[in-house]
Coordinates of C-alpha atoms and ligand atoms in Angstrom, one line a residue:
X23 CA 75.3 -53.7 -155.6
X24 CA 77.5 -53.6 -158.3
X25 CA 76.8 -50.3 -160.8
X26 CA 77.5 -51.7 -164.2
X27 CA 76.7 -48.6 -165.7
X28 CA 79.6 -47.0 -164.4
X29 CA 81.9 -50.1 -164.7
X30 CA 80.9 -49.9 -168.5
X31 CA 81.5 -46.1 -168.7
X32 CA 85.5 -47.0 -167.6
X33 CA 86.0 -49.4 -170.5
X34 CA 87.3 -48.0 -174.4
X35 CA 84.8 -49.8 -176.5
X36 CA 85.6 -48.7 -180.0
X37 CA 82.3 -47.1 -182.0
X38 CA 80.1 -49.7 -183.7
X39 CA 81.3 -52.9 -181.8
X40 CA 80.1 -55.4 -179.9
X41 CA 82.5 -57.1 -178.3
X42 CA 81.6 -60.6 -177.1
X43 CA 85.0 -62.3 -176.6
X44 CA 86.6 -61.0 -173.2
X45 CA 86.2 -64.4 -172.2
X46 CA 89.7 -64.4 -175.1
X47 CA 91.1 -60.8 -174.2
X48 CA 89.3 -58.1 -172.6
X49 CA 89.2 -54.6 -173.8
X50 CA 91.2 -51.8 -172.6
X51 CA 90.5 -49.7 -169.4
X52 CA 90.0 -46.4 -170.3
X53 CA 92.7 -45.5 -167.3
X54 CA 95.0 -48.0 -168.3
X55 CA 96.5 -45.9 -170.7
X56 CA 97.6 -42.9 -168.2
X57 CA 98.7 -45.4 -165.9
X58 CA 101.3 -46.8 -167.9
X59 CA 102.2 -43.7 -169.5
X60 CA 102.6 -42.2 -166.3
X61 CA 104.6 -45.3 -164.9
X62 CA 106.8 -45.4 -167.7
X63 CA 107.4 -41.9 -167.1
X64 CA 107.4 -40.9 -163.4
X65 CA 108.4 -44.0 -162.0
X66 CA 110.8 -45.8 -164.8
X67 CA 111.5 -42.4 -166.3
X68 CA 112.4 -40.5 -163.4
X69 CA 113.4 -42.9 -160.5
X70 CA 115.1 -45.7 -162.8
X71 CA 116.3 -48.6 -160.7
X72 CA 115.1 -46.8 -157.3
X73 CA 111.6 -47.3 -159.0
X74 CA 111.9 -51.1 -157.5
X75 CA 111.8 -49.8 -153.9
X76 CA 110.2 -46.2 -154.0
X77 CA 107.4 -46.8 -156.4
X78 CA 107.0 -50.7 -154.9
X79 CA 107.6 -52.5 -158.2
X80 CA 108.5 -55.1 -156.2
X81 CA 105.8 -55.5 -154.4
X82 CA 103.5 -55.3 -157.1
X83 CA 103.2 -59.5 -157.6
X84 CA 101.3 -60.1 -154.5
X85 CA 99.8 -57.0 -154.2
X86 CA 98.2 -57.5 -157.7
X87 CA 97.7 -61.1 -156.2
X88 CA 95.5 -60.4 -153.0
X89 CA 93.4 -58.1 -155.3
X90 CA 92.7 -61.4 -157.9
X91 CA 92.7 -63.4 -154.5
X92 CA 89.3 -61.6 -153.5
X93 CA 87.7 -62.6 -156.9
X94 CA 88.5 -66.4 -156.1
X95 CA 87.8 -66.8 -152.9
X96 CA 91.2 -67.3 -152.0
X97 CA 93.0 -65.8 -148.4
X98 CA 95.4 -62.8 -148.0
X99 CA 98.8 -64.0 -149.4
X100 CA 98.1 -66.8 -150.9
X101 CA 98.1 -65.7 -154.6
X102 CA 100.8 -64.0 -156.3
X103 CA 101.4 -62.7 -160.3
X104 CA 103.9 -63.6 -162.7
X105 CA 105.0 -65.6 -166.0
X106 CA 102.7 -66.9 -168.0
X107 CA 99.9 -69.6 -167.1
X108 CA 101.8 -72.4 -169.0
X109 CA 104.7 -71.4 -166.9
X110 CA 102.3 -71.7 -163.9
X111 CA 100.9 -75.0 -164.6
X112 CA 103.8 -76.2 -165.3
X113 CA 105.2 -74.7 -161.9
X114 CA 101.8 -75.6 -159.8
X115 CA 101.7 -79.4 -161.2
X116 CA 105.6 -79.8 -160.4
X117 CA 105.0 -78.5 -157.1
X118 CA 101.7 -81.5 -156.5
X119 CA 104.2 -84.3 -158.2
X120 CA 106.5 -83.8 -155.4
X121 CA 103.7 -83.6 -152.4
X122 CA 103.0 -87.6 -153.6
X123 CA 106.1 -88.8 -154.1
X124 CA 105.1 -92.4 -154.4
X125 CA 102.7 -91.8 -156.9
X126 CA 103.1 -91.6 -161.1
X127 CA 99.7 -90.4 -162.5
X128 CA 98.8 -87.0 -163.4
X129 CA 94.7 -87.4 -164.4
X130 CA 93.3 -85.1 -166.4
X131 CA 90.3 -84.6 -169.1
X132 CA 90.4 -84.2 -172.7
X133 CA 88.3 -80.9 -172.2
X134 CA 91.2 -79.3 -170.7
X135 CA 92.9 -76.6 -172.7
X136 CA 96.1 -78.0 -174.7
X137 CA 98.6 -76.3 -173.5
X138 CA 98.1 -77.4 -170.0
X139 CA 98.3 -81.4 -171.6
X140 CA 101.4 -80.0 -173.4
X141 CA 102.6 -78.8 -170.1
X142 CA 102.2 -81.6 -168.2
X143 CA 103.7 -84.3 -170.8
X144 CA 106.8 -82.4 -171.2
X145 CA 107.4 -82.1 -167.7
X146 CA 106.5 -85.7 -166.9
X147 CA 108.6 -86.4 -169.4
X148 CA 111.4 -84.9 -167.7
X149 CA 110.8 -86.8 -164.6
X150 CA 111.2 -90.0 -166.5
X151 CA 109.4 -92.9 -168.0
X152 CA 107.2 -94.4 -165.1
X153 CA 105.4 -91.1 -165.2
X154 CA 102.2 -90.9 -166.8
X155 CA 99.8 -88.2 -168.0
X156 CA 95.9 -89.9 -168.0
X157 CA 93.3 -88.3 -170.6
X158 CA 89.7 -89.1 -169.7
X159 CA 86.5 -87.9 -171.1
X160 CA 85.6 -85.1 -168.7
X161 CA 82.2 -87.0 -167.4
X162 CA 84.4 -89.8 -166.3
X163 CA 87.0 -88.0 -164.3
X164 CA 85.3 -88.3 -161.2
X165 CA 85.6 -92.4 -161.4
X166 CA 89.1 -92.2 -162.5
X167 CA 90.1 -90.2 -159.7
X168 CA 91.8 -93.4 -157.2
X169 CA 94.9 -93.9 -155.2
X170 CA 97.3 -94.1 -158.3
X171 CA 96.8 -90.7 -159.3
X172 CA 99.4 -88.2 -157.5
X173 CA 98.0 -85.1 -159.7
X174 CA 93.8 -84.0 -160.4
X175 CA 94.8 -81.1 -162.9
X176 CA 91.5 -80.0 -164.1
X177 CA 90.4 -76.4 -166.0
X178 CA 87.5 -75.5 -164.4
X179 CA 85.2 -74.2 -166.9
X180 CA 85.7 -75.8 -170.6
X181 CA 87.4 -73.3 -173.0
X182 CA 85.4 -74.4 -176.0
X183 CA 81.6 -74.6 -174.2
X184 CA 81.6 -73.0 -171.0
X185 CA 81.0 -76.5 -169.4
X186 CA 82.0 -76.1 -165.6
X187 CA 83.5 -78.7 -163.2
X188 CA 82.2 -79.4 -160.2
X189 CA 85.2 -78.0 -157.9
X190 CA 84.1 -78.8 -154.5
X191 CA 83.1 -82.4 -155.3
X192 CA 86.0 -83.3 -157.4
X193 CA 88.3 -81.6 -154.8
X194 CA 86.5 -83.6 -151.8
X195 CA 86.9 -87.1 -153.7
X196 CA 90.5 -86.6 -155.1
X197 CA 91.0 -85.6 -151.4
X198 CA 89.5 -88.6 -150.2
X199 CA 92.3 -90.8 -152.2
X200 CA 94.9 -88.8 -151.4
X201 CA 95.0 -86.7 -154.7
X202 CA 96.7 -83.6 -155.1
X203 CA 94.5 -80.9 -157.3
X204 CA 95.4 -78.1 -159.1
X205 CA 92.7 -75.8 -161.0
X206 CA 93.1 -74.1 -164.1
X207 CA 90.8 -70.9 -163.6
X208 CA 91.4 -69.1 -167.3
X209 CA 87.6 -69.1 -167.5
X210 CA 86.6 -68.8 -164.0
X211 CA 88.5 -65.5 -163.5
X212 CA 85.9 -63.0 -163.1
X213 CA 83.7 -64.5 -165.2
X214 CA 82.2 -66.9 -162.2
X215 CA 82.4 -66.9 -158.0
X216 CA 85.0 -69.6 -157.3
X217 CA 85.6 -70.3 -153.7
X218 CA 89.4 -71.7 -153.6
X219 CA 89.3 -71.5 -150.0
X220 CA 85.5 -73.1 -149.4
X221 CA 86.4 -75.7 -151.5
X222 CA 89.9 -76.7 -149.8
X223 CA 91.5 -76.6 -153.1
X224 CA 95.6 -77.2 -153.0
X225 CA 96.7 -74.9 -156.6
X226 CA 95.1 -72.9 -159.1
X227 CA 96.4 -70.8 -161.4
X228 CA 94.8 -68.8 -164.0
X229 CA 95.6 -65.6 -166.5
X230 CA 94.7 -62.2 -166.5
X231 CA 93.9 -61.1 -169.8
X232 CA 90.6 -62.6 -170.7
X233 CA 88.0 -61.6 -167.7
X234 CA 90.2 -60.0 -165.9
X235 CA 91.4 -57.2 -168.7
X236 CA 95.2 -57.2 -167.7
X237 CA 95.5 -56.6 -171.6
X238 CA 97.7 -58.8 -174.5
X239 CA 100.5 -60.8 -172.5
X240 CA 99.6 -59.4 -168.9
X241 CA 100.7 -62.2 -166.3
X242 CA 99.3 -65.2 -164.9
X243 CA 98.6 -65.6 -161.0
X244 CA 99.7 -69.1 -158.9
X245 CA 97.0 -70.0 -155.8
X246 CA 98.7 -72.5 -153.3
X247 CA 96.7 -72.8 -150.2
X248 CA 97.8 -71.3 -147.1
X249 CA 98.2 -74.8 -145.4
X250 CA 100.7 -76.2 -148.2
X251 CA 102.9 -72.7 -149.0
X252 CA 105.2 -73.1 -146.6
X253 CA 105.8 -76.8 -147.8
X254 CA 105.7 -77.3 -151.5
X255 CA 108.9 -77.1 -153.3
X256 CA 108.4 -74.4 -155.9
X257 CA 110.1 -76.4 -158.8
X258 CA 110.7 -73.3 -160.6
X259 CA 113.0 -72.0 -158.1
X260 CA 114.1 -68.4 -159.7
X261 CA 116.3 -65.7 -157.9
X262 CA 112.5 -63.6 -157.1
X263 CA 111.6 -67.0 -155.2
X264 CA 114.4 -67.0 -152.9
X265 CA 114.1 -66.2 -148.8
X266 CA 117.2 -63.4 -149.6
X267 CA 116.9 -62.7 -153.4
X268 CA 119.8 -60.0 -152.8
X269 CA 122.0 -62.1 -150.5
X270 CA 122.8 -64.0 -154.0
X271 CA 123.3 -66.8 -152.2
X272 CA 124.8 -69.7 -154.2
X273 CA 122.1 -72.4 -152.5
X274 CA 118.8 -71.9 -153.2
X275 CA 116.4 -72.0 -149.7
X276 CA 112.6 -70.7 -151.2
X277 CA 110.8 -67.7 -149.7
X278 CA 108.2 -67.7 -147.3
X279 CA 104.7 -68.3 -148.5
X280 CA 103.7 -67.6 -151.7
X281 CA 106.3 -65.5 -152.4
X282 CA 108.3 -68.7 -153.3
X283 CA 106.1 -69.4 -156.7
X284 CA 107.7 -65.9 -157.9
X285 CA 110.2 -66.7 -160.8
X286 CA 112.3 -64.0 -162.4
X287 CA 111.6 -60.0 -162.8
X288 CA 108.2 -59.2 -162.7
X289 CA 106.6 -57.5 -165.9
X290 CA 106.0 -54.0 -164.3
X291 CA 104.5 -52.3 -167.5
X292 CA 102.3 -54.9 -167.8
X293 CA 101.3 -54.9 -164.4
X294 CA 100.4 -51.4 -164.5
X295 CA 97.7 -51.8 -166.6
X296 CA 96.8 -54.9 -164.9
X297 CA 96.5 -52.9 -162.1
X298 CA 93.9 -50.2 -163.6
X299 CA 92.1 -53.1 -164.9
X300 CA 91.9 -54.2 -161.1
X301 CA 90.4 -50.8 -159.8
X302 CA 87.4 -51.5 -161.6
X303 CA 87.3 -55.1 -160.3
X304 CA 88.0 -54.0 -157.2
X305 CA 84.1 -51.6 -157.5
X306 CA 82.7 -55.3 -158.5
X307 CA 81.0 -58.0 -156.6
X308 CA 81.7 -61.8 -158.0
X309 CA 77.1 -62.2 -156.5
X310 CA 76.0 -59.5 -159.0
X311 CA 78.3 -60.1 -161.6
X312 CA 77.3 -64.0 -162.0
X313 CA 73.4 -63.0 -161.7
X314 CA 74.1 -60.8 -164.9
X315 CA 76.1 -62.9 -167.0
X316 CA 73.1 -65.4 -166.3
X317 CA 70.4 -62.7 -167.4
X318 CA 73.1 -62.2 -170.4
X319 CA 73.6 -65.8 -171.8
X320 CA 70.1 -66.8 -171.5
X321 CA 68.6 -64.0 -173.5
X322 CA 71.6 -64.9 -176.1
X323 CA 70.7 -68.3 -176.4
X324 CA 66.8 -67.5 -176.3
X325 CA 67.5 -65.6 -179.2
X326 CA 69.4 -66.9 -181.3
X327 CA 67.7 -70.3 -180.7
X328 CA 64.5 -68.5 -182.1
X329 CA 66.2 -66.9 -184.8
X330 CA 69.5 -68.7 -186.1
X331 CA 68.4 -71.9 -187.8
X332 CA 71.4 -74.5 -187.9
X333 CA 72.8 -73.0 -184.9
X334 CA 72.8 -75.8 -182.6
X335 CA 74.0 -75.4 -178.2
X336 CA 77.1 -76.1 -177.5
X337 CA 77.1 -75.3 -174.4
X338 CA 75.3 -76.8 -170.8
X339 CA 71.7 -75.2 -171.2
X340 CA 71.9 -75.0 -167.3
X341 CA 73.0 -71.8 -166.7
X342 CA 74.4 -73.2 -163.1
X343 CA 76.5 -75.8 -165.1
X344 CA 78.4 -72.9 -167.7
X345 CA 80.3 -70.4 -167.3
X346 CA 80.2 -67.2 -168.3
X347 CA 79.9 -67.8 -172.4
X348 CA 78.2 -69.3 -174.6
X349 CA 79.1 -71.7 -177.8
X350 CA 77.3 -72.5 -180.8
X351 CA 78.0 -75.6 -183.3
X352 CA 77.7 -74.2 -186.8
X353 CA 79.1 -76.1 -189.9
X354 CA 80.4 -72.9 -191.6
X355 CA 81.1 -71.5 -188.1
X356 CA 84.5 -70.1 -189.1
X357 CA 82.9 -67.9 -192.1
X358 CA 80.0 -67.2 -189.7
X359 CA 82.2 -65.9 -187.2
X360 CA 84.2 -63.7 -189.9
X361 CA 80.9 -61.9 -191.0
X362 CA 79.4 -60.8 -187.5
X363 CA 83.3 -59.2 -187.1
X364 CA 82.7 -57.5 -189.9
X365 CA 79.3 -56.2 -189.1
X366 CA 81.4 -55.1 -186.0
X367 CA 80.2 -57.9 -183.2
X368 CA 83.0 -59.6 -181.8
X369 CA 83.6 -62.8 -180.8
X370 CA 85.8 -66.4 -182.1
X371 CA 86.1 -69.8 -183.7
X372 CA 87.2 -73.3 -181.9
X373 CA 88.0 -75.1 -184.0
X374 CA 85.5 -77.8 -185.5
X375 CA 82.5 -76.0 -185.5
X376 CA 82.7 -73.4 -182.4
X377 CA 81.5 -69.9 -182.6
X378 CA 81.4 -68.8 -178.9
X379 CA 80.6 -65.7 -177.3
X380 CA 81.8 -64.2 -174.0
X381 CA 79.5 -62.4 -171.6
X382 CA 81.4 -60.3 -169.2
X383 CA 78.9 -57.8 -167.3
X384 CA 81.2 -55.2 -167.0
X385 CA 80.8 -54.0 -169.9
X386 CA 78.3 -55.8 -171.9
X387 CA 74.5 -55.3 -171.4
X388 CA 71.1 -56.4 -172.4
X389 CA 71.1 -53.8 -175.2
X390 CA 74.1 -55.1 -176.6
X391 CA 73.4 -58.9 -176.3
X392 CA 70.0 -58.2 -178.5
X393 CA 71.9 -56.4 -181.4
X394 CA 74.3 -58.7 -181.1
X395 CA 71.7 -61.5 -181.5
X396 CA 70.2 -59.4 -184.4
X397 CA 73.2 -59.1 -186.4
X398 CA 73.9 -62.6 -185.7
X399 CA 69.8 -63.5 -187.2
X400 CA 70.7 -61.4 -190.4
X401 CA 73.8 -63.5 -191.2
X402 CA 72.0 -67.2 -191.0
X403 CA 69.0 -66.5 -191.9
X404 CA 70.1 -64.3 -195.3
X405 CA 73.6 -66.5 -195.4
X406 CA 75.8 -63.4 -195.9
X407 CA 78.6 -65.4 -194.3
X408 CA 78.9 -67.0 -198.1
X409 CA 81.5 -65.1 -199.7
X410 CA 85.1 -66.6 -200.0
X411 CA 86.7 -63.4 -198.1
X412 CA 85.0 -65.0 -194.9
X413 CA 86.4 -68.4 -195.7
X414 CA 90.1 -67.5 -195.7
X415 CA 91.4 -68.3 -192.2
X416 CA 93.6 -66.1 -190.4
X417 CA 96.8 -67.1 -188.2
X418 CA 94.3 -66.3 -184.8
X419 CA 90.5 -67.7 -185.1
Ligands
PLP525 C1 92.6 -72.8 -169.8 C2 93.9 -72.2 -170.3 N1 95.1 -72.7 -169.9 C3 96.2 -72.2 -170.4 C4 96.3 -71.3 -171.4 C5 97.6 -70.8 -171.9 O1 97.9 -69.5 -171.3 P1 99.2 -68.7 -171.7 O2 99.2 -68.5 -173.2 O3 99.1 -67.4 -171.0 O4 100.4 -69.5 -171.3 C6 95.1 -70.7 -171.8 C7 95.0 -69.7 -172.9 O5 94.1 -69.2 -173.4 C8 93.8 -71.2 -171.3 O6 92.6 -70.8 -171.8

């Protein structure tokens, strides 16, 4: 069993807060500090360049990647860490293109976080003008998933309500027809058990700072099944991707495995605290965490459902259909939102009318969920989220 108790104790939460948005960025390890300091001084410090070999810098990317791998189901050596997640789906949908090379269609919904669209329209694109990038509804994806699409490229679990895709089934049909899939698992992270490997899926990719607590700007992690690895072309084919990175040969030949999705230089700093974030993960089981972020998000929404009047679900009231937050409509959400962070709870605006809240067992209990829900009560019910300071919005909602 996992002992949140003690997972909670390893976590900085400042005095007074309640911090409900790790589903956004999750808060800082309380080891993470030391280990950076301490890599920064004892390894970059003291061994400079060496560091890459004796402290295994390196090696870090896939080590850091099995570690995720566990959390998604996915097998030894199949996951590795680096760039940022638009660079990965960029990367991972590249990759799928070229294992359909007769096809043109990349399908995805209009529930699927914009940068991922953005992604996939430049590149397509680049590739030329019989490409195209299909936007459905995400309750029709399932019937628009036929023999013209090359490319399923699907978040699983909706950035704005928590709504989840069915993986297995929409992996088994695009299957079926010959479709490629890659996952977007931002949300799925450590905040729900995904089973890559179960569900036969080809990519995912996902970050590292929301659930995960990698901290601001820590990498994003590429999944390419086992069975495909040794086949896809990498697309992004950096020196770190290469079979013999140090022969500097002028021909590019990738590397075995997953070590071909690597790019450039790994961000070691930021991997150190990615890696403190990951020994508390690694004390964590995906079973008990997903039983408690149930127990978490339906006492929110039974509360606030009794209490906040105008507050109106957002999200999938089956708990086996959301993820691991929860998201209210609210026509003066955005001022809402600005007067629970100052009353010191903590989550974020989407823009209409979002105000969503991340449950992340780690560190966030029962107690914690009924202040928050409290706090929340005081501000609708007396409307202290009137007052023009709260309606002045800020470069980040
Ligand atoms: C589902 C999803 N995809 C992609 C991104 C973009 O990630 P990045 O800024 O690391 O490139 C995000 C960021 O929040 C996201 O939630």
């Amino acid at each position: 069993m996992t002992d949140f108790a003690t997972t909670k104790s390893m976590f900085h939460l400042p005095e007074g807060v309640l911090y409900l948005d790790g589903n956004s960025l999750g808060p800082l390890p309380k080891s993470a500090a030391n280990h950076v300091k301490d890599m920064m001084q004892d390894e970059w410090g003291q061994m400079l360049i060496t560091g890459w070999n004796k402290a295994g810098w390196m090696g870090m990317p896939t080590g850091l990647g099995d570690r995720i791998g566990r959390l998604i189901g996915a097998e030894a050596g199949s996951v590795v860490v680096g760039d940022t997640l638009s660079i990965k789906v960029y990367q991972a949908v590249a990759s799928a293109l070229e294992l359909n090379p007769t096809r043109r269609v990349v399908l995805s919904d209009n529930g699927n976080f914009p940068s991922d669209l953005y992604m996939a329209d430049g590149l397509l694109r680049s590739l030329g003008p019989d490409y195209e990038l299909r936007v459905v509804d995400p309750q029709d994806v399932a019937a628009h998933v036929t023999e013209e699409v090359a490319v399923l490229m699907l978040t699983e679990v909706d950035y704005r309500s928590g709504r989840m895709h069915d993986m297995r089934a929409l992996t088994e049909q695009a299957h079926a027809k010959g479709v490629v899939t890659v996952w977007d698992l931002a949300h799925s992270a450590g905040a729900i058990p995904v089973d890559l490997s179960g569900c036969n899926a080809d990519f995912a990719v996902g970050c590292t700072y929301k659930y995960l607590n990698g901290g601001p700007g820590a990498p994003a992690f590429i999944y390419v099944a086992p069975r495909l690895s040794d086949r896809v072309r990498p697309a992004l084919s950096g020196w770190l991707g290469h079979e013999a990175p140090f022969a500097f040969d002028l021909d590019y030949r990738p590397g075995t495995g997953i070590e071909r999705m690597r790019v450039g230089t790994p961000p070691v700093i930021q991997m150190a605290a990615l890696s403190a974030a990951m020994d508390i993960w690694d004390m964590a089981d995906m079973t008990d965490v997903r039983a408690k972020s149930i127990e978490l998000t339906e006492l929110f929404i039974a509360r606030v459902e009794a209490t906040c009047p105008g507050l109106t679900l957002a999200s999938p009231r089956n708990a086996a259909l959301r993820g691991s937050q929860v998201s209210f409509h609210f026509d003066e959400g955005y001022a809402a939102m600005q007067a629970l962070i100052a009353r010191g709870v903590i989550g974020d605006f989407r823009a209409p009318d979002i105000m969503r809240f991340g449950f992340t067992p780690l560190y966030v209990d029962e107690g914690d969920v009924e202040q928050a829900a409290e706090i929340l009560a005081d501000i609708i019910t007396n409307k202290l989220w009137d007052k023009p300071e709260y309606k002045i919005r800020q470069r980040v909602t």
